[in-house]
C-alpha positions as semicolon CSV with decimal commas, in nm:
position;residue;x (nm);y (nm);z (nm)
1;X;-0,308;1,791;-0,834
2;X;-0,408;1,725;-1,165
3;X;-0,851;1,797;-1,180
4;X;-0,992;1,513;-1,234
5;X;-1,077;1,336;-1,556
6;X;-1,498;1,314;-1,611
7;X;-1,463;0,937;-1,685
8;X;-1,257;0,887;-1,341
9;X;-1,510;1,135;-1,155
10;X;-1,821;1,011;-1,328
11;X;-2,036;0,775;-1,066
12;X;-1,746;0,767;-0,824
13;X;-1,814;1,120;-0,652
14;X;-1,581;1,403;-0,631
15;X;-1,489;1,292;-0,296
16;X;-1,373;0,930;-0,373
17;X;-1,142;1,110;-0,681
18;X;-0,986;1,342;-0,469
19;X;-0,917;1,053;-0,198
20;X;-0,712;0,855;-0,467
21;X;-0,479;1,044;-0,663
22;X;-0,501;0,762;-0,949
23;X;-0,848;0,903;-1,004
24;X;-0,733;1,243;-0,975
25;X;-0,369;1,169;-1,134
26;X;-0,558;0,961;-1,465
27;X;-0,384;0,767;-1,731
28;X;-0,533;1,076;-1,950
29;X;-0,372;1,392;-1,703
30;X;-0,024;1,210;-1,640
31;X;0,033;1,229;-1,994
32;X;-0,085;1,543;-2,001
33;X;0,190;1,618;-1,787
34;X;0,453;1,447;-1,941
35;X;-0,587;-2,329;0,163
36;X;-0,544;-2,524;0,449
37;X;-0,239;-2,732;0,552
38;X;-0,159;-3,052;0,676
39;X;0,154;-2,896;0,933
40;X;0,188;-2,605;1,088
41;X;0,293;-2,306;0,939
42;X;0,438;-2,192;1,259
43;X;0,391;-2,243;1,650
44;X;-0,007;-2,048;1,725
45;X;0,115;-1,778;1,997
46;X;-0,102;-1,781;2,308
47;X;-0,079;-1,421;2,310
48;X;-0,190;-1,331;1,869
49;X;-0,149;-0,953;1,946
50;X;0,254;-0,999;2,061
51;X;0,223;-1,251;1,723
52;X;0,112;-0,941;1,486
53;X;0,301;-0,692;1,628
54;X;0,605;-0,902;1,619
55;X;0,518;-0,970;1,267
56;X;0,535;-0,601;1,169
57;X;0,896;-0,577;1,384
58;X;1,048;-0,930;1,226
59;X;0,913;-0,774;0,855
60;X;1,113;-0,449;0,918
61;X;1,405;-0,628;0,886
62;X;1,371;-0,757;0,562
63;X;1,591;-0,635;0,303
64;X;1,393;-0,683;0,006
65;X;1,061;-0,837;-0,128
66;X;0,843;-0,838;-0,495
67;X;0,497;-0,754;-0,417
68;X;0,177;-0,820;-0,589
69;X;-0,144;-0,581;-0,483
70;X;-0,498;-0,558;-0,534
71;X;-0,719;-0,285;-0,453
72;X;-1,052;-0,262;-0,473
73;X;-1,310;0,018;-0,450
74;X;-1,684;-0,027;-0,415
75;X;-1,946;0,216;-0,405
76;X;-2,322;0,229;-0,497
77;X;-2,319;-0,137;-0,595
78;X;-2,028;-0,037;-0,872
79;X;-1,626;-0,248;-0,790
80;X;-1,343;-0,098;-0,906
81;X;-1,012;-0,249;-0,900
82;X;-0,629;-0,136;-0,885
83;X;-0,347;-0,452;-0,985
84;X;0,039;-0,429;-0,929
85;X;0,339;-0,638;-0,894
86;X;0,704;-0,542;-0,844
87;X;0,966;-0,462;-0,550
88;X;1,070;-0,339;-0,277
89;X;1,393;-0,284;-0,136
90;X;1,328;-0,193;0,227
91;X;1,648;-0,059;0,317
92;X;1,619;0,160;0,117
93;X;1,249;0,273;0,195
94;X;1,183;0,290;-0,186
95;X;1,008;0,081;-0,439
96;X;0,879;-0,020;-0,758
97;X;0,491;-0,081;-0,884
98;X;0,371;-0,145;-1,279
99;X;-0,026;-0,072;-1,136
100;X;-0,291;-0,161;-1,380
101;X;-0,548;0,102;-1,289
102;X;-0,982;0,022;-1,415
103;X;-0,918;0,388;-1,650
104;X;-0,654;0,256;-1,892
105;X;-0,539;-0,062;-2,070
106;X;-0,182;0,130;-2,023
107;X;-0,028;0,112;-1,680
108;X;0,122;0,278;-1,443
109;X;0,505;0,283;-1,378
110;X;0,520;0,402;-1,026
111;X;0,820;0,480;-0,839
112;X;0,748;0,481;-0,468
113;X;0,922;0,640;-0,119
114;X;0,807;0,721;0,247
115;X;0,789;1,084;0,115
116;X;0,704;1,082;-0,253
117;X;0,550;0,913;-0,551
118;X;0,616;0,919;-0,879
119;X;0,381;0,783;-1,137
120;X;0,381;0,805;-1,584
121;X;0,250;0,556;-1,856
122;X;0,418;0,267;-1,860
123;X;0,618;0,199;-2,199
124;X;0,728;0,497;-2,345
125;X;0,936;0,818;-2,260
126;X;0,706;0,985;-2,043
127;X;0,832;1,300;-1,801
128;X;0,716;1,151;-1,432
129;X;0,493;1,309;-1,278
130;X;0,599;1,391;-0,871
131;X;0,381;1,394;-0,547
132;X;0,411;1,505;-0,278
133;X;0,301;1,157;-0,016
134;X;0,322;1,354;0,300
135;X;-0,008;1,598;0,144
136;X;-0,274;1,342;0,019
137;X;-0,568;1,397;0,264
138;X;-0,503;1,049;0,268
139;X;-0,098;0,986;0,362
140;X;-0,045;0,797;0,075
141;X;-0,155;0,527;0,229
142;X;-0,348;0,446;-0,111
143;X;-0,390;0,686;-0,309
144;X;-0,123;0,505;-0,475
145;X;-0,330;0,238;-0,602
146;X;-0,212;0,007;-0,328
147;X;-0,113;0,033;0,012
148;X;0,306;0,012;0,070
149;X;0,458;-0,299;0,226
150;X;0,601;-0,065;0,420
151;X;0,318;0,105;0,579
152;X;0,168;-0,236;0,593
153;X;0,420;-0,276;0,837
154;X;0,363;0,040;0,997
155;X;-0,023;-0,018;1,027
156;X;0,027;-0,371;1,188
157;X;0,197;-0,256;1,530
158;X;-0,121;-0,065;1,600
159;X;-0,324;-0,384;1,685
160;X;-0,602;-0,348;1,870
161;X;-0,553;-0,525;2,213
162;X;-0,871;-0,689;2,232
163;X;-0,937;-0,767;1,869
164;X;-0,691;-1,031;1,678
165;X;-0,770;-1,401;1,662
166;X;-0,624;-1,667;1,538
167;X;-0,779;-1,849;1,175
168;X;-0,613;-2,086;1,100
169;X;-0,346;-2,273;0,880
170;X;-0,323;-2,127;0,572
171;X;-0,105;-2,117;0,226
172;X;0,015;-1,847;0,049
173;X;0,186;-1,836;-0,273
174;X;0,286;-2,168;-0,186
175;X;0,362;-2,077;0,177
176;X;0,268;-2,206;0,483
177;X;0,100;-1,932;0,667
178;X;-0,072;-1,891;1,056
179;X;-0,382;-1,681;0,933
180;X;-0,497;-1,376;1,228
181;X;-0,741;-1,130;1,175
182;X;-0,831;-0,853;1,349
183;X;-0,856;-0,477;1,390
184;X;-0,614;-0,187;1,421
185;X;-0,674;0,193;1,546
186;X;-0,452;0,426;1,240
187;X;-0,381;0,667;1,575
188;X;-0,210;0,409;1,765
189;X;0,004;0,287;1,438
190;X;0,097;0,670;1,409
191;X;0,250;0,648;1,726
192;X;0,444;0,360;1,705
193;X;0,599;0,518;1,392
194;X;0,828;0,788;1,306
195;X;0,798;1,046;1,046
196;X;0,703;1,109;0,760
197;X;0,514;0,777;0,812
198;X;0,351;0,884;1,165
199;X;0,272;1,195;0,961
200;X;0,091;0,994;0,680
201;X;-0,107;0,762;0,910
202;X;-0,267;1,036;1,119
203;X;-0,356;1,225;0,792
204;X;-0,519;0,874;0,707
205;X;-0,692;0,845;1,043
206;X;-0,844;1,189;0,981
207;X;-0,970;1,123;0,608
208;X;-1,128;0,784;0,678
209;X;-1,440;0,718;0,846
210;X;-1,267;0,527;1,145
211;X;-0,980;0,502;1,279
212;X;-1,045;0,126;1,337
213;X;-0,942;-0,038;1,022
214;X;-1,022;-0,427;0,993
215;X;-0,720;-0,618;0,864
216;X;-0,599;-1,015;0,825
217;X;-0,188;-1,087;0,864
218;X;-0,072;-1,366;0,728
219;X;0,301;-1,484;0,891
220;X;0,526;-1,729;0,783
221;X;0,738;-2,012;1,016
222;X;1,004;-1,772;1,031
223;X;0,798;-1,463;1,166
224;X;0,695;-1,254;0,860
225;X;0,461;-1,065;0,678
226;X;0,364;-1,275;0,419
227;X;-0,018;-1,080;0,342
228;X;-0,182;-0,787;0,447
229;X;-0,558;-0,731;0,399
230;X;-0,677;-0,388;0,515
231;X;-1,046;-0,248;0,482
232;X;-1,084;0,163;0,526
233;X;-1,367;0,334;0,391
234;X;-1,463;0,741;0,372
235;X;-1,848;0,905;0,270
236;X;-1,895;0,883;-0,058
237;X;-1,986;1,240;-0,190
238;X;-2,364;1,303;-0,264
239;X;-2,593;1,222;-0,439
240;X;-2,475;0,945;-0,310
241;X;-2,497;0,743;-0,027
242;X;-2,363;0,539;0,241
243;X;-1,943;0,445;0,191
244;X;-1,685;0,381;-0,088
245;X;-1,522;0,057;0,084
246;X;-1,172;0,003;0,015
247;X;-1,004;-0,379;0,003
248;X;-0,642;-0,337;0,003
249;X;-0,434;-0,651;-0,009
250;X;-0,018;-0,650;-0,032
251;X;0,127;-1,007;-0,132
252;X;0,535;-1,028;-0,021
253;X;0,752;-1,270;-0,144
254;X;1,135;-1,349;-0,244
255;X;1,254;-1,236;0,024
256;X;1,623;-1,093;0,034
257;X;1,667;-1,140;-0,379
258;X;1,848;-0,933;-0,531
259;X;1,642;-0,573;-0,704
260;X;1,707;-0,281;-0,809
261;X;1,499;0,064;-0,790
262;X;1,567;0,360;-0,907
263;X;1,427;0,754;-0,815
264;X;1,430;0,945;-1,159
265;X;1,644;1,237;-1,246
266;X;1,546;1,596;-1,233
267;X;1,582;1,592;-1,577
268;X;1,276;1,240;-1,615
269;X;1,024;1,480;-1,404
270;X;0,769;1,702;-1,555
271;X;0,851;1,968;-1,330
272;X;1,242;2,010;-1,284
273;X;1,347;1,939;-0,924
274;X;1,695;1,980;-0,725
275;X;1,688;1,651;-0,599
276;X;1,910;1,379;-0,736
277;X;1,848;1,054;-0,880
278;X;1,920;0,784;-0,688
279;X;1,978;0,394;-0,777
280;X;1,929;0,188;-0,472
281;X;2,046;-0,209;-0,534
282;X;2,066;-0,520;-0,309
283;X;2,298;-0,820;-0,433
């Protein structure tokens, strides 16, 4: 893994930087490497836990979606935000995000699969940096600067049976939704998943301060997830005190529309890889 540059580490602590690979794989390092509504959105489930778990399962059947993401890190009274937009092909478990980081005015191109993260500076011919997502301390739950919707769906399967509540009817990106809030257990989420997602969630359960994660889920009339907000935390490194708090938001929209996502070829990687390029198109 690339070293954390001074600007990324200053004021945030080495621990925070190492737990978020975008702070470690900063723009410089990559370059060097190469509201309410009148009608109900859906029937309010008598069992909110079942509603959220069923939404996670039903959403996993979506073929493709556009996504918008936001991650806010807060520590010591200061905050930094990562924002992104892109698309996911759920049939092939691969997505692409254009991510704006607080370290640089130049965004990052990122391609994510269940086991691998690729990233490079956007707008040029820079080689792709390839990261083994399964070896990241948090299992790449937020290391990419956002939470993959694939991981969001897996997270929601671990909702605590006595801690999910109906909030009300709201709107997300012009879509009427039912809002649920509660907590989920990272270990329970992992137990419901298969590898490599299972292993990544288990890694996250050890990396974060608490296995119990507060969340909000927004579900449309078809029972599909339109927004997930999850809150994570890990201890800040001395001399800072307290915890680094993270709020990760994922919006999904434009379901089952054509998307094209390509993983880099070996020739496009900073370090050659024997794995072949793959281009996935949903039409």
